[in-house]
Tab-separated table of C-alpha atoms in Angstrom:
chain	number	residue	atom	x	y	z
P	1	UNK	CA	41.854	53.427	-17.496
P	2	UNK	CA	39.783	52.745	-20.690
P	3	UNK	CA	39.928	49.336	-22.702
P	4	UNK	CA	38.527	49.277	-26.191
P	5	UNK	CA	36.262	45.986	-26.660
P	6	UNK	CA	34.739	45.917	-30.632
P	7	UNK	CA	32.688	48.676	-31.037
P	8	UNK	CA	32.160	48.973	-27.191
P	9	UNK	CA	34.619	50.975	-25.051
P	10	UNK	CA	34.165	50.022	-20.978
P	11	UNK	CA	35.832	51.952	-17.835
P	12	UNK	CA	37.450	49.979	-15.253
P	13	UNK	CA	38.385	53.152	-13.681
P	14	UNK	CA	35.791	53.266	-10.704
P	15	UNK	CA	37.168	52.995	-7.063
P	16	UNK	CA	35.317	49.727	-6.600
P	17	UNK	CA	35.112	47.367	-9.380
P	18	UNK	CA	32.498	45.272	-8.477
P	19	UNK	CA	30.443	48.170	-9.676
P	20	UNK	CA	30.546	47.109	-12.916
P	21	UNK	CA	28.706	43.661	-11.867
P	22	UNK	CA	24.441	44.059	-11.219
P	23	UNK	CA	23.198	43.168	-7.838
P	24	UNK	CA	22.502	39.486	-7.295
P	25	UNK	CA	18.955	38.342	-7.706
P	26	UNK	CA	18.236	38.118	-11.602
P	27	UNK	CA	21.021	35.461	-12.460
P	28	UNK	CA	20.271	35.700	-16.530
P	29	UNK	CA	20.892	39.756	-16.066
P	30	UNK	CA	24.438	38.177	-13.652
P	31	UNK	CA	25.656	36.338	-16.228
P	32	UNK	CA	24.993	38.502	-19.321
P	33	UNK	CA	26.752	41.196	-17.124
P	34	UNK	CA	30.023	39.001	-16.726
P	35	UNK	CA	30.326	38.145	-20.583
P	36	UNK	CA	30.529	41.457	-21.570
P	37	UNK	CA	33.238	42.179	-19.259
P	38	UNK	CA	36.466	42.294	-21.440
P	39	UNK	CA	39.271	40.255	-20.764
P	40	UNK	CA	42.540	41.265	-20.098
P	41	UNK	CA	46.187	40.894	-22.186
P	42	UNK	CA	48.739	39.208	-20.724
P	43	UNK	CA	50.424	42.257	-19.888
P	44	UNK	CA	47.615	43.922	-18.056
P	45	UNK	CA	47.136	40.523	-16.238
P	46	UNK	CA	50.541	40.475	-15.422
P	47	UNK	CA	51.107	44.368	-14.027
P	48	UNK	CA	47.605	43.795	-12.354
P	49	UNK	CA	48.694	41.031	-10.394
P	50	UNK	CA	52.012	42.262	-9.665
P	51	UNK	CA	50.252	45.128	-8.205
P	52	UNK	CA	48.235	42.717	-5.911
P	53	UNK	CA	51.419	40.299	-5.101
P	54	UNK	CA	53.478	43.216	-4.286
P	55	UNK	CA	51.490	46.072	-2.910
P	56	UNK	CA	48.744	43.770	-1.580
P	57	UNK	CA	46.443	45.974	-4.106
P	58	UNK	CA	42.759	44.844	-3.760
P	59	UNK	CA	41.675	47.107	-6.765
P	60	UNK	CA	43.544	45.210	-9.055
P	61	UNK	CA	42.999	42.158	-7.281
P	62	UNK	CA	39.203	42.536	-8.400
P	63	UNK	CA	40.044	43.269	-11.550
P	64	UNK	CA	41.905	40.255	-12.124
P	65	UNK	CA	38.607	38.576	-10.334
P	66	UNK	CA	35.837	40.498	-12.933
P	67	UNK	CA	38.041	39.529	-15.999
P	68	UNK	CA	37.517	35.878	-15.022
P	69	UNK	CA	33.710	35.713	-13.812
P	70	UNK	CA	32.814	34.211	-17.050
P	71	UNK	CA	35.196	31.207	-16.672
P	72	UNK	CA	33.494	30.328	-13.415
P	73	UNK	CA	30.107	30.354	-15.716
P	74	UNK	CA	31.441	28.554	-18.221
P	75	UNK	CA	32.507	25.945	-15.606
P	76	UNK	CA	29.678	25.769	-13.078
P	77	UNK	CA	27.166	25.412	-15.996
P	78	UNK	CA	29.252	21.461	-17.011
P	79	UNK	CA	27.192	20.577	-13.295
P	80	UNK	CA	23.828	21.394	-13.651
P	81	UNK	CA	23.378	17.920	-14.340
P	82	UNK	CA	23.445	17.363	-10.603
P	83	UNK	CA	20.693	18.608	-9.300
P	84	UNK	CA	22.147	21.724	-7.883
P	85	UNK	CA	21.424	25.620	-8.167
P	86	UNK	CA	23.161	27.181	-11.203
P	87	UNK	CA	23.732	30.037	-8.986
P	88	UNK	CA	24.965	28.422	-6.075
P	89	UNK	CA	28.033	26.466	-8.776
P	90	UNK	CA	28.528	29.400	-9.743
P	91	UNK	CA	28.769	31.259	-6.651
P	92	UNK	CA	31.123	28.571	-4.876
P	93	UNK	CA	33.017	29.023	-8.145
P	94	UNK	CA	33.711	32.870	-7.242
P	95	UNK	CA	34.940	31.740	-4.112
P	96	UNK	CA	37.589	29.229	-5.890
P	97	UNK	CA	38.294	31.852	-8.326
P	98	UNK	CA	39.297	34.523	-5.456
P	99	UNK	CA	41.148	31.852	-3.905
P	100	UNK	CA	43.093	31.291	-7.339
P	101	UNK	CA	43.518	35.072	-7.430
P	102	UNK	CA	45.026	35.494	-4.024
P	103	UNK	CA	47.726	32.694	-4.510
P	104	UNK	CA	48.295	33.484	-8.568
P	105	UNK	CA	52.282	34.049	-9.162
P	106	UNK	CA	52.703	36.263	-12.178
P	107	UNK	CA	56.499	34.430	-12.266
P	108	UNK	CA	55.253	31.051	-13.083
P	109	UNK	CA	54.365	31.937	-16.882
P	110	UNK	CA	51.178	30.762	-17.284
P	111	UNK	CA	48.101	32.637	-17.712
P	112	UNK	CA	45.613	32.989	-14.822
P	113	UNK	CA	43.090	31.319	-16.725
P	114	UNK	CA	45.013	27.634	-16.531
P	115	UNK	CA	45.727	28.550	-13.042
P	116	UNK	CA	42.460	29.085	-11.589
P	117	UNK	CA	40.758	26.549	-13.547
P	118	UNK	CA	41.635	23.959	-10.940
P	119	UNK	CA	40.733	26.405	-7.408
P	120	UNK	CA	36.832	26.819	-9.439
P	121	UNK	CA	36.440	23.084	-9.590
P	122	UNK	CA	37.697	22.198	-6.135
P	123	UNK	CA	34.858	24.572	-4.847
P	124	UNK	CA	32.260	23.117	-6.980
P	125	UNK	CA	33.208	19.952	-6.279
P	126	UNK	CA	33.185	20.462	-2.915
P	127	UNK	CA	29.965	21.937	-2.898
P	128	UNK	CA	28.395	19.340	-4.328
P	129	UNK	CA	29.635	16.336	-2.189
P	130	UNK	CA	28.236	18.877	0.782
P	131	UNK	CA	25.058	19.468	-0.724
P	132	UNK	CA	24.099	16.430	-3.120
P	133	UNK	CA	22.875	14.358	-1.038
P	134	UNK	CA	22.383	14.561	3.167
P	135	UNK	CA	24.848	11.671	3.504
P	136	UNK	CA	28.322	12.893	2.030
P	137	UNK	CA	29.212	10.193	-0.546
P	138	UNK	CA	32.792	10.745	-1.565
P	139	UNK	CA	35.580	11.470	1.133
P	140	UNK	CA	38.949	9.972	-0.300
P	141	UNK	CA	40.514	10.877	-3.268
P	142	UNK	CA	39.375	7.957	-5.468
P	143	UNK	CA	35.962	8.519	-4.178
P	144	UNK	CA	35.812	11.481	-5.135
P	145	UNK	CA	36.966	10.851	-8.593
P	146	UNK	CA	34.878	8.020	-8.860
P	147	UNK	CA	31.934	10.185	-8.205
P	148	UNK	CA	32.886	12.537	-10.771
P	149	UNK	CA	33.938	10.461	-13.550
P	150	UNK	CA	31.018	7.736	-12.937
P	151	UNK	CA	27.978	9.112	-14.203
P	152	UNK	CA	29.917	10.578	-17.283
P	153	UNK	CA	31.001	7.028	-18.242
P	154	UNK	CA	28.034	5.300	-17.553
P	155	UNK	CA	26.164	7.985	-20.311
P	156	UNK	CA	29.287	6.700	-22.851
P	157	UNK	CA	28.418	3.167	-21.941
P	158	UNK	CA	24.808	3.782	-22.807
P	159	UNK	CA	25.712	6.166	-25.655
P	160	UNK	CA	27.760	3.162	-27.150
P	161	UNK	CA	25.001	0.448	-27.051
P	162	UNK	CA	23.374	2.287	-30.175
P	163	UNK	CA	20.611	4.808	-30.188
P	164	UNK	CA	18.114	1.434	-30.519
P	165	UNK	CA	19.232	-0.134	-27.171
P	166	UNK	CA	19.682	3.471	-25.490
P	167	UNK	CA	16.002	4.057	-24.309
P	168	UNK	CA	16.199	0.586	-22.547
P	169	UNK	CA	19.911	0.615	-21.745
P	170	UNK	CA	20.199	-0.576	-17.926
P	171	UNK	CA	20.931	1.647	-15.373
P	172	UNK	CA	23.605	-0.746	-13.475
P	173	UNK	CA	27.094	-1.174	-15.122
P	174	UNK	CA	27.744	-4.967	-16.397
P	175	UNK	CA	30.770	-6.978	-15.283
P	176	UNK	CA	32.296	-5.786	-18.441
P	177	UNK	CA	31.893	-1.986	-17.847
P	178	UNK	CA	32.855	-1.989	-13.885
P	179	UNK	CA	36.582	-3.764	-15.048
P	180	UNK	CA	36.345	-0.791	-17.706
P	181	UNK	CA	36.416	1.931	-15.250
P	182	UNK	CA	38.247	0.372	-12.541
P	183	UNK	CA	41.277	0.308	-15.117
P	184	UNK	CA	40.453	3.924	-16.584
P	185	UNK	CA	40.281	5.417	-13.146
P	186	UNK	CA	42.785	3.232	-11.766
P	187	UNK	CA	41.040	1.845	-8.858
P	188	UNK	CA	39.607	-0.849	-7.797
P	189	UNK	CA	36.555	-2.862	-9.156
P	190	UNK	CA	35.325	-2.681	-5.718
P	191	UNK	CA	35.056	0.649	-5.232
P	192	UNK	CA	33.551	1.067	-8.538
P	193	UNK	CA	30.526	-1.385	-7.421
P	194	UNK	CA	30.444	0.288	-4.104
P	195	UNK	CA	29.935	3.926	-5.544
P	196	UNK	CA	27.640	2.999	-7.830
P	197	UNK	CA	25.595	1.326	-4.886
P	198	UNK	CA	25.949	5.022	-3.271
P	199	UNK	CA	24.762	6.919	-6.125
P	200	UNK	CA	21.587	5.131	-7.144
P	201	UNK	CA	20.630	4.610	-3.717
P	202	UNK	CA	18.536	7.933	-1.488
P	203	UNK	CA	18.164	9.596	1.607
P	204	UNK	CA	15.821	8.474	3.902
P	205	UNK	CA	14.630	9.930	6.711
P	206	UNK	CA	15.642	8.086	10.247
P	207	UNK	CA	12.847	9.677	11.309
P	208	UNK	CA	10.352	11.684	9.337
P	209	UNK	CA	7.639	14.045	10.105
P	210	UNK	CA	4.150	13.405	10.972
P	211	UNK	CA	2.414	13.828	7.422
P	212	UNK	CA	-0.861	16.162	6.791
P	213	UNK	CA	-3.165	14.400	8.370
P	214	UNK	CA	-1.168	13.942	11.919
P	215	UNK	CA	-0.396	10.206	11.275
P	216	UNK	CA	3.521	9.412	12.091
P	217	UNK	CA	5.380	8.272	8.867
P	218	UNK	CA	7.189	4.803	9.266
P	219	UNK	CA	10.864	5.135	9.382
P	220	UNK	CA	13.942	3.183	9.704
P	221	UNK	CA	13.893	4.385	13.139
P	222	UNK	CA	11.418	2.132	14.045
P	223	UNK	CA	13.345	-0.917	13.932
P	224	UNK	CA	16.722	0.518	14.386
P	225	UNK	CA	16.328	1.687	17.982
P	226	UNK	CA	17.479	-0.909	20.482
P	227	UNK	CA	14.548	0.149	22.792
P	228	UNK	CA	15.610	-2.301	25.398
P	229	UNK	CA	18.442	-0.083	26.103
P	230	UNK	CA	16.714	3.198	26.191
P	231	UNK	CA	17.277	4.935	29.330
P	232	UNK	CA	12.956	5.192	30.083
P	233	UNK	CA	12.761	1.567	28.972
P	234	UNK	CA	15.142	0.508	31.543
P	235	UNK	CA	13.598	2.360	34.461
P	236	UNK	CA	10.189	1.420	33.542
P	237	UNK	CA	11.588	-2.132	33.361
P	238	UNK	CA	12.884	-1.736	37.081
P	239	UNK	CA	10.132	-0.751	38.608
P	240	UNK	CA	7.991	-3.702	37.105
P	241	UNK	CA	10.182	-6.075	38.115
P	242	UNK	CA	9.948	-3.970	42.117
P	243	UNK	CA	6.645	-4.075	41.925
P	244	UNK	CA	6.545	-7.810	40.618
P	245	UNK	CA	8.728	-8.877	43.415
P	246	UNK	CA	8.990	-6.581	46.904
P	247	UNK	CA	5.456	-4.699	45.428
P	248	UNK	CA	3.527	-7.676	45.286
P	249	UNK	CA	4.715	-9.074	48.827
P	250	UNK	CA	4.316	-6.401	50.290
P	251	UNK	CA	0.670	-5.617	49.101
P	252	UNK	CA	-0.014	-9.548	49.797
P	253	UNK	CA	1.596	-8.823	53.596
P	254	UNK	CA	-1.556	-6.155	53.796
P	255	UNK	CA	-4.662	-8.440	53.705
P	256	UNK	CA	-5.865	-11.037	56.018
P	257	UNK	CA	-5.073	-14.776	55.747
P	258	UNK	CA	-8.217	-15.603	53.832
P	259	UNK	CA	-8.101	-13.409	51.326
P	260	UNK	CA	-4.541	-13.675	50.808
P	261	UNK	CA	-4.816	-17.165	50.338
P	262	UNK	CA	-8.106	-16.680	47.802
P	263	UNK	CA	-5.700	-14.452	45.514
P	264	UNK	CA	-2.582	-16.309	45.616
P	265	UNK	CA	-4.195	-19.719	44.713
P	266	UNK	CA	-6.579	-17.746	41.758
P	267	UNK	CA	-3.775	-15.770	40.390
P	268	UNK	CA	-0.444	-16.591	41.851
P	269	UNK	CA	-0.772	-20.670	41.532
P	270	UNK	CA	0.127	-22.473	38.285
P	271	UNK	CA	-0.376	-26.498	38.060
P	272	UNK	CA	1.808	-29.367	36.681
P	273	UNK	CA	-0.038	-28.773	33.432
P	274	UNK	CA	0.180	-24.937	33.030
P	275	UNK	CA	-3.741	-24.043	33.897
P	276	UNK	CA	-4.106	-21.614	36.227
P	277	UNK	CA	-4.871	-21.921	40.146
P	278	UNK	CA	-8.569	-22.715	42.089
P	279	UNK	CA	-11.881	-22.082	40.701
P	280	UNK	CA	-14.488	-19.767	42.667
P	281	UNK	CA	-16.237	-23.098	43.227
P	282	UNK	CA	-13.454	-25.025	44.519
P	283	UNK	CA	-12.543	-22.296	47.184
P	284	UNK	CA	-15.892	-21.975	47.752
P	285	UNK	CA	-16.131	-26.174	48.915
P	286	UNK	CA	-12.798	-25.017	50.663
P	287	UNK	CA	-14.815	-22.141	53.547
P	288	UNK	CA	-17.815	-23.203	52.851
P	289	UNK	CA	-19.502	-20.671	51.608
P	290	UNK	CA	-20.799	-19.668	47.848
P	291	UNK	CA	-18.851	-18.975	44.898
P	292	UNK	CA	-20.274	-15.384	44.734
P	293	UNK	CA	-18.991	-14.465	48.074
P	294	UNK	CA	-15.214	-16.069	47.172
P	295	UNK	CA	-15.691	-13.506	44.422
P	296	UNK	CA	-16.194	-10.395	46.642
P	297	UNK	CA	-13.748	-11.347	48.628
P	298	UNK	CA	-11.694	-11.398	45.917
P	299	UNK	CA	-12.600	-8.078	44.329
P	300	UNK	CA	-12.017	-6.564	47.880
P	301	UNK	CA	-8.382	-7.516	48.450
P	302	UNK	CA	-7.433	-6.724	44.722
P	303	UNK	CA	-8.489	-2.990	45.353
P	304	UNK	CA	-6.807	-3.289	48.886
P	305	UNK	CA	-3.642	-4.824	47.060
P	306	UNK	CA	-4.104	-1.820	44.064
P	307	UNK	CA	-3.935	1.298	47.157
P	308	UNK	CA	-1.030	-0.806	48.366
P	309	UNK	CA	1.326	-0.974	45.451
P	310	UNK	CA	0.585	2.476	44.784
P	311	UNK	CA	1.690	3.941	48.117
P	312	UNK	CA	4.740	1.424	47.616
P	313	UNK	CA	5.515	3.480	44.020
């Protein structure tokens, strides 16, 4: 079958259509490739689609598809203002348009242009809630239209203020301007201030990677984590308080009477008024005998009371 475009005449008679489309890789090449494709009458639209509804035809369900790919280019190009790959909108918009294709009903009336107009959107659209930020933004309906009409208004808003006041037009909507959209998008003002909050806020890592030079970046993970309920916390936690209690009694149970009694009144003693136990000189009055020696004594059972706990853990 031959269709005369202008001067040009092009062949959609080749077993696989999507011949007539480059490979992927140079998107300018892609897209100059899809607006030369002709489109087709109504009447070719309609027998091709017949074909596909009726005889389950996938040749002349990808014609239908290659007469179309520059509607999805047309579309995906009103989102670049998001941030997101050109060829990515446009390839989630090849997905909506097959979709489109596959339920089209040549009874309805209506060209498949109208039709599949809304299946390309709901793919973009889709696409970018997944992709625009980490954190998906929109989930309910009137989030989602929120999200789409939002930014769009705001630029009237700012538009409207004059092109003096533009360049230092505020980037949060005034009282005024959130009862504005609330009643043009028929939701509530709430919502409105909550989506804005959304959109101007970021990502941010819980917790991010060590940068270049090895040092761990500070994250919100550092004072989100309840670490007194972290399972090594909590172990670590019970064996102190073992080795404060049973640990320490035990190790005490290991020396002799004098040196027991030297540690527990240096280190294990608290007075009426919160200083600590004996001095070296005061046990020393006690045995008679110098301070120095108190003090080996001392060193002695601590590293007898240090083999014990350890043997007890």
């Amino acid at each position: 079958m031959t269709i005369q475009s202008g001067s040009a005449t092009l062949s959609l008679a080749p077993a696989n259509p999507w011949t007539l489309v480059p490979a992927l890789g140079n998107l300018d090449a892609y897209i100059a490739a899809v607006n030369r494709l002709p489109l087709l009458t109504y009447e070719q639209e309609q027998s091709y689609a017949r074909q596909f509804k009726e005889h389950n035809d996938l040749d002349a369900a990808g014609r239908l598809v290659l007469s179309h790919l520059r509607l999805v280019v047309s579309i995906a190009r009103q989102y670049l203002g998001y941030g997101l790959p050109h060829g990515d909108l446009i390839q989630e918009g090849n997905i909506g348009l097959m979709k489109a294709v596959k339920r089209f009903d040549p009874d309805q009336g209506v060209r498949l242009v109208s039709y599949a107009m809304h299946w390309i959107k709901a793919e973009i659209h889709e696409y970018i809630l997944k992709n625009w930020r980490m954190v998906k933004v929109a989930t309910t309906k009137a989030q989602r239209k929120l999200f789409f009409n939002l930014r769009s208004m705001k630029q009237g808003f700012k538009a409207d203020a004059g092109a003096t006041d533009a360049a230092t037009y505020r980037d949060t909507l005034s009282e005024h301007e959130i009862d504005a959209v609330a009643a043009q998008l028929h939701v509530k003002r709430e919502e409105v201030i909550e989506m804005e909050t959304r959109m101007s806020g970021g990502d941010v890592l819980l917790d991010p990677a060590p940068s270049d030079d090895g040092e761990q970046a500070f994250g919100p993970i550092a004072y989100l984590a309840d670490a007194s309920h972290e399972p090594t916390a909590l172990i670590e936690s019970r064996q102190r308080d073992a080795l404060a209690t049973d640990g320490i009694a035990k190790a005490l149970a290991s020396l002799d009477e004098r040196s027991r009694r030297i540690v527990q009144e240096r280190w294990l003693k608290v007075n009426d008024d919160g200083t600590g136990g004996m001095t070296l000189h005061d046990l020393a009055a006690i045995y008679g005998v110098s301070a120095e020696r108190i003090r080996q004594i001392e060193v002695a059972a601590m590293k007898k009371m240090k083999q014990a706990l350890v043997k007890y853990a």
